[in-house]
Amino acid sequence: MSEDCRTSHGQCDAHNHDAHLPADSLTVAGPIGAVARTKTTRRTFIKGVIASGAAVGASGFVLRGEAQARTAGAVERLVSLKINGQTKRVDVLPHETLANTLRNKLNLTGTKLGCDRGECGACTVMVGDTAVYSCTTLTHSVADKEITSIEGVAKGGKLHPVQQAFIEEIGPQCGFCTPGQVMSAVALLKANPKPTVEQAKRAMSGNLCRCGSYQQYLAGVMRAAKGA
Ligand code: FES
Ligand code: FES
């Protein structure tokens, strides 16, 4: 679901996909995003959508039934977020995740969405000095906290030692997981500037890498720690 999620309805505010759909429905990825399937076929569903005038959001995501009503009734509230040393005012839905606010409202797309359900670590940011999954963090819950995303890690045009070390150890392959890996490593070194390899492994264990660059990232963390 993660790939479909990111590419087919990256603008979608809801992170629980089934929340968009009637309880007895299943989701099917399609060219216009996730669509609902009941006991009938995709064809009959699409006919039903056309017949019922189900809403199609700006992102092309189809919203139906109860979930549509919930989303339609949700009210955004203006909040001030402290991100990367700046205060940003942004309208936020009650159920909106930090990942969605960052990516879709503040255009901070360095934070990636992989699984969108707290499993892969691609969306990792820091709240205060703690690494958190932004896909499972409600934006309203961090409205009064200091948030750091990958865009705020380099300072004055100079890469953070973790970023530099990852480059030197050739950690990134496709690079999709890299921002999350960087954020976890930065949080680790902030809390523990001289971790053991075991401690570093444990701290990085919430970040999956589909390219399998675990050793390189680990070496990068230890390299950055040496320079710290
Ligand atoms: S996107 Fe996978 S943990 Fe958030
Ligand atoms: S470098 Fe490709 S997913 Fe980690």
XYZ file of C-alpha atoms and ligand atoms in Angstrom:
236
model
C 0.000 0.000 0.000
C 2.854 2.329 0.733
C 3.875 2.927 -2.860
C 0.289 3.307 -4.010
C -0.356 5.586 -1.098
C 2.459 7.899 -1.936
C 1.951 8.088 -5.641
C -1.759 7.833 -6.064
C -3.034 10.024 -3.277
C -0.122 11.739 -1.747
C -2.332 14.731 -0.953
C -4.747 12.630 1.040
C -5.168 13.785 4.620
C -6.366 10.484 5.979
C -3.690 8.020 6.954
C -6.126 5.251 7.694
C -7.197 4.441 4.187
C -10.089 2.293 5.158
C -11.430 5.228 7.143
C -12.431 6.710 3.807
C -14.531 3.754 2.905
C -17.666 2.002 4.039
C -17.045 -0.691 6.632
C -17.800 -3.537 4.247
C -15.556 -2.247 1.510
C -12.093 -3.180 0.396
C -9.615 -0.799 -1.196
C -8.241 -1.299 -4.671
C -5.470 0.891 -6.027
C -6.292 2.405 -9.380
C -5.318 5.221 -11.667
C -7.404 7.692 -9.698
C -6.277 6.462 -6.313
C -7.806 3.991 -3.917
C -11.305 2.987 -4.831
C -13.849 0.982 -2.896
C -14.964 -2.537 -3.714
C -17.894 -4.210 -2.024
C -19.293 -7.531 -3.165
C -19.395 -6.233 -6.674
C -16.717 -5.616 -9.218
C -14.559 -2.585 -9.790
C -16.663 -1.836 -12.880
C -19.890 -1.768 -10.892
C -18.253 0.334 -8.234
C -17.118 2.926 -10.743
C -20.596 2.958 -12.213
C -21.930 3.520 -8.700
C -19.506 6.374 -8.116
C -20.591 8.052 -11.297
C -24.243 7.497 -10.505
C -24.048 8.716 -6.924
C -21.776 11.674 -7.601
C -19.260 10.637 -4.961
C -16.818 13.407 -4.254
C -13.463 13.461 -5.921
C -10.988 15.544 -3.953
C -8.375 17.837 -5.386
C -5.883 15.002 -5.208
C -8.126 12.758 -7.248
C -8.939 10.629 -4.225
C -12.452 9.264 -4.147
C -14.387 9.804 -0.922
C -17.620 7.991 -0.226
C -20.335 7.364 2.320
C -19.800 7.928 6.000
C -16.133 8.762 5.622
C -16.964 11.446 3.110
C -19.384 12.990 5.572
C -16.762 12.861 8.315
C -14.183 14.545 6.149
C -16.663 17.050 4.797
C -17.697 17.946 8.361
C -14.172 18.246 9.714
C -13.114 21.772 10.529
C -9.576 23.002 10.117
C -8.130 25.072 12.904
C -5.345 27.573 12.501
C -2.283 26.586 14.496
C 1.221 27.957 14.822
C 3.931 25.375 14.350
C 7.570 25.912 15.241
C 9.415 24.189 12.452
C 13.119 24.390 11.778
C 13.411 27.543 13.862
C 10.552 29.326 12.145
C 6.943 29.784 13.142
C 4.440 28.738 10.464
C 0.732 29.321 10.674
C -1.278 26.619 9.023
C -4.851 25.300 8.940
C -4.946 21.774 10.334
C -7.720 19.188 10.398
C -8.397 17.451 13.725
C -7.121 14.086 12.446
C -4.268 15.428 10.346
C -0.858 13.877 10.773
C 2.331 15.863 11.030
C 3.641 14.099 7.931
C 0.714 15.397 5.921
C 1.005 18.905 7.300
C 4.710 19.023 6.530
C 4.470 17.574 3.073
C 1.168 18.840 1.766
C 0.672 22.150 3.520
C 4.167 23.413 4.246
C 5.849 21.905 1.210
C 8.529 20.291 3.366
C 8.680 17.202 1.203
C 12.030 15.999 2.481
C 10.031 14.041 5.035
C 8.952 10.915 3.187
C 5.855 8.804 3.500
C 6.504 5.100 3.121
C 4.136 2.849 5.023
C 2.075 5.700 6.533
C 1.411 3.539 9.581
C 4.379 3.658 11.894
C 6.463 0.820 10.525
C 9.207 2.055 8.211
C 10.630 5.238 9.712
C 10.747 7.136 6.414
C 8.717 9.945 7.976
C 10.952 10.415 11.027
C 11.319 13.967 12.323
C 12.375 15.352 15.676
C 9.981 16.803 18.207
C 12.217 18.493 20.719
C 15.201 16.157 20.858
C 13.179 13.013 20.255
C 12.824 11.178 16.951
C 9.178 10.465 16.160
C 7.240 9.007 13.265
C 5.391 11.968 11.804
C 2.860 9.690 10.096
C 1.519 8.642 13.481
C 1.803 12.028 15.173
C -1.200 14.315 15.115
C -0.174 17.824 14.165
C -2.334 19.362 16.875
C -0.460 17.373 19.506
C 2.849 19.073 18.686
C 1.578 22.590 18.073
C 3.580 23.974 20.981
C 6.762 21.956 20.416
C 9.968 22.539 18.475
C 9.858 20.400 15.340
C 12.870 19.649 13.186
C 12.524 18.083 9.779
C 15.308 17.077 7.439
C 15.241 20.565 5.893
C 16.363 22.027 9.225
C 19.343 19.773 9.876
C 22.042 21.451 7.774
C 23.098 24.836 9.121
C 24.518 27.800 7.232
C 24.875 25.798 4.037
C 26.945 23.138 5.834
C 25.760 19.574 6.070
C 25.221 18.080 9.499
C 28.046 15.656 10.433
C 25.554 12.790 10.117
C 24.656 13.802 6.562
C 28.343 14.137 5.673
C 29.163 10.777 7.228
C 26.316 9.048 5.373
C 27.697 10.399 2.111
C 31.201 9.250 2.958
C 29.994 5.777 3.882
C 27.831 5.687 0.739
C 24.730 4.966 2.808
C 22.003 6.150 0.443
C 21.184 3.978 -2.547
C 17.746 5.072 -3.748
C 17.786 7.588 -0.903
C 14.132 7.200 -0.018
C 14.776 6.216 3.579
C 17.709 8.589 4.005
C 15.925 11.602 5.544
C 14.411 9.358 8.206
C 17.755 7.664 8.830
C 19.409 11.054 9.229
C 16.797 12.226 11.712
C 17.111 9.114 13.852
C 20.894 9.386 13.855
C 20.820 13.084 14.720
C 18.460 12.396 17.624
C 20.680 9.545 18.830
C 23.858 11.611 18.796
C 22.110 14.434 20.557
C 21.133 12.138 23.387
C 24.266 10.012 23.302
C 27.200 11.544 21.396
C 29.380 8.438 21.765
C 27.117 5.428 21.288
C 28.380 1.892 21.082
C 27.653 -0.017 17.904
C 24.920 -1.903 19.724
C 23.328 1.301 20.941
C 23.473 2.777 17.448
C 21.935 -0.358 15.963
C 19.103 -0.197 18.446
C 18.519 3.518 17.838
C 18.398 2.985 14.075
C 16.269 -0.143 14.215
C 13.059 1.788 13.552
C 14.264 2.844 10.127
C 13.851 0.309 7.366
C 15.874 0.466 4.170
C 14.547 -1.448 1.210
C 17.949 -1.117 -0.454
C 19.525 -2.905 2.499
C 22.128 -0.243 3.316
C 22.003 -0.971 7.023
C 25.737 -1.502 7.435
C 26.550 1.700 5.586
C 24.127 3.739 7.653
C 25.472 2.205 10.829
C 29.019 2.986 9.744
C 27.855 6.530 9.032
C 26.465 6.926 12.526
C 29.704 5.682 14.069
C 31.758 7.922 11.788
C 29.683 10.951 12.767
C 30.027 9.973 16.428
C 33.821 9.877 16.095
C 33.798 13.423 14.820
C 31.370 14.610 17.468
S 5.758 6.469 6.786
Fe 6.468 4.577 7.606
S 6.677 4.989 9.728
Fe 5.787 6.785 8.910
S 18.566 3.770 0.459
Fe 16.869 2.997 -0.629
S 15.408 2.612 0.912
Fe 17.205 3.051 1.981
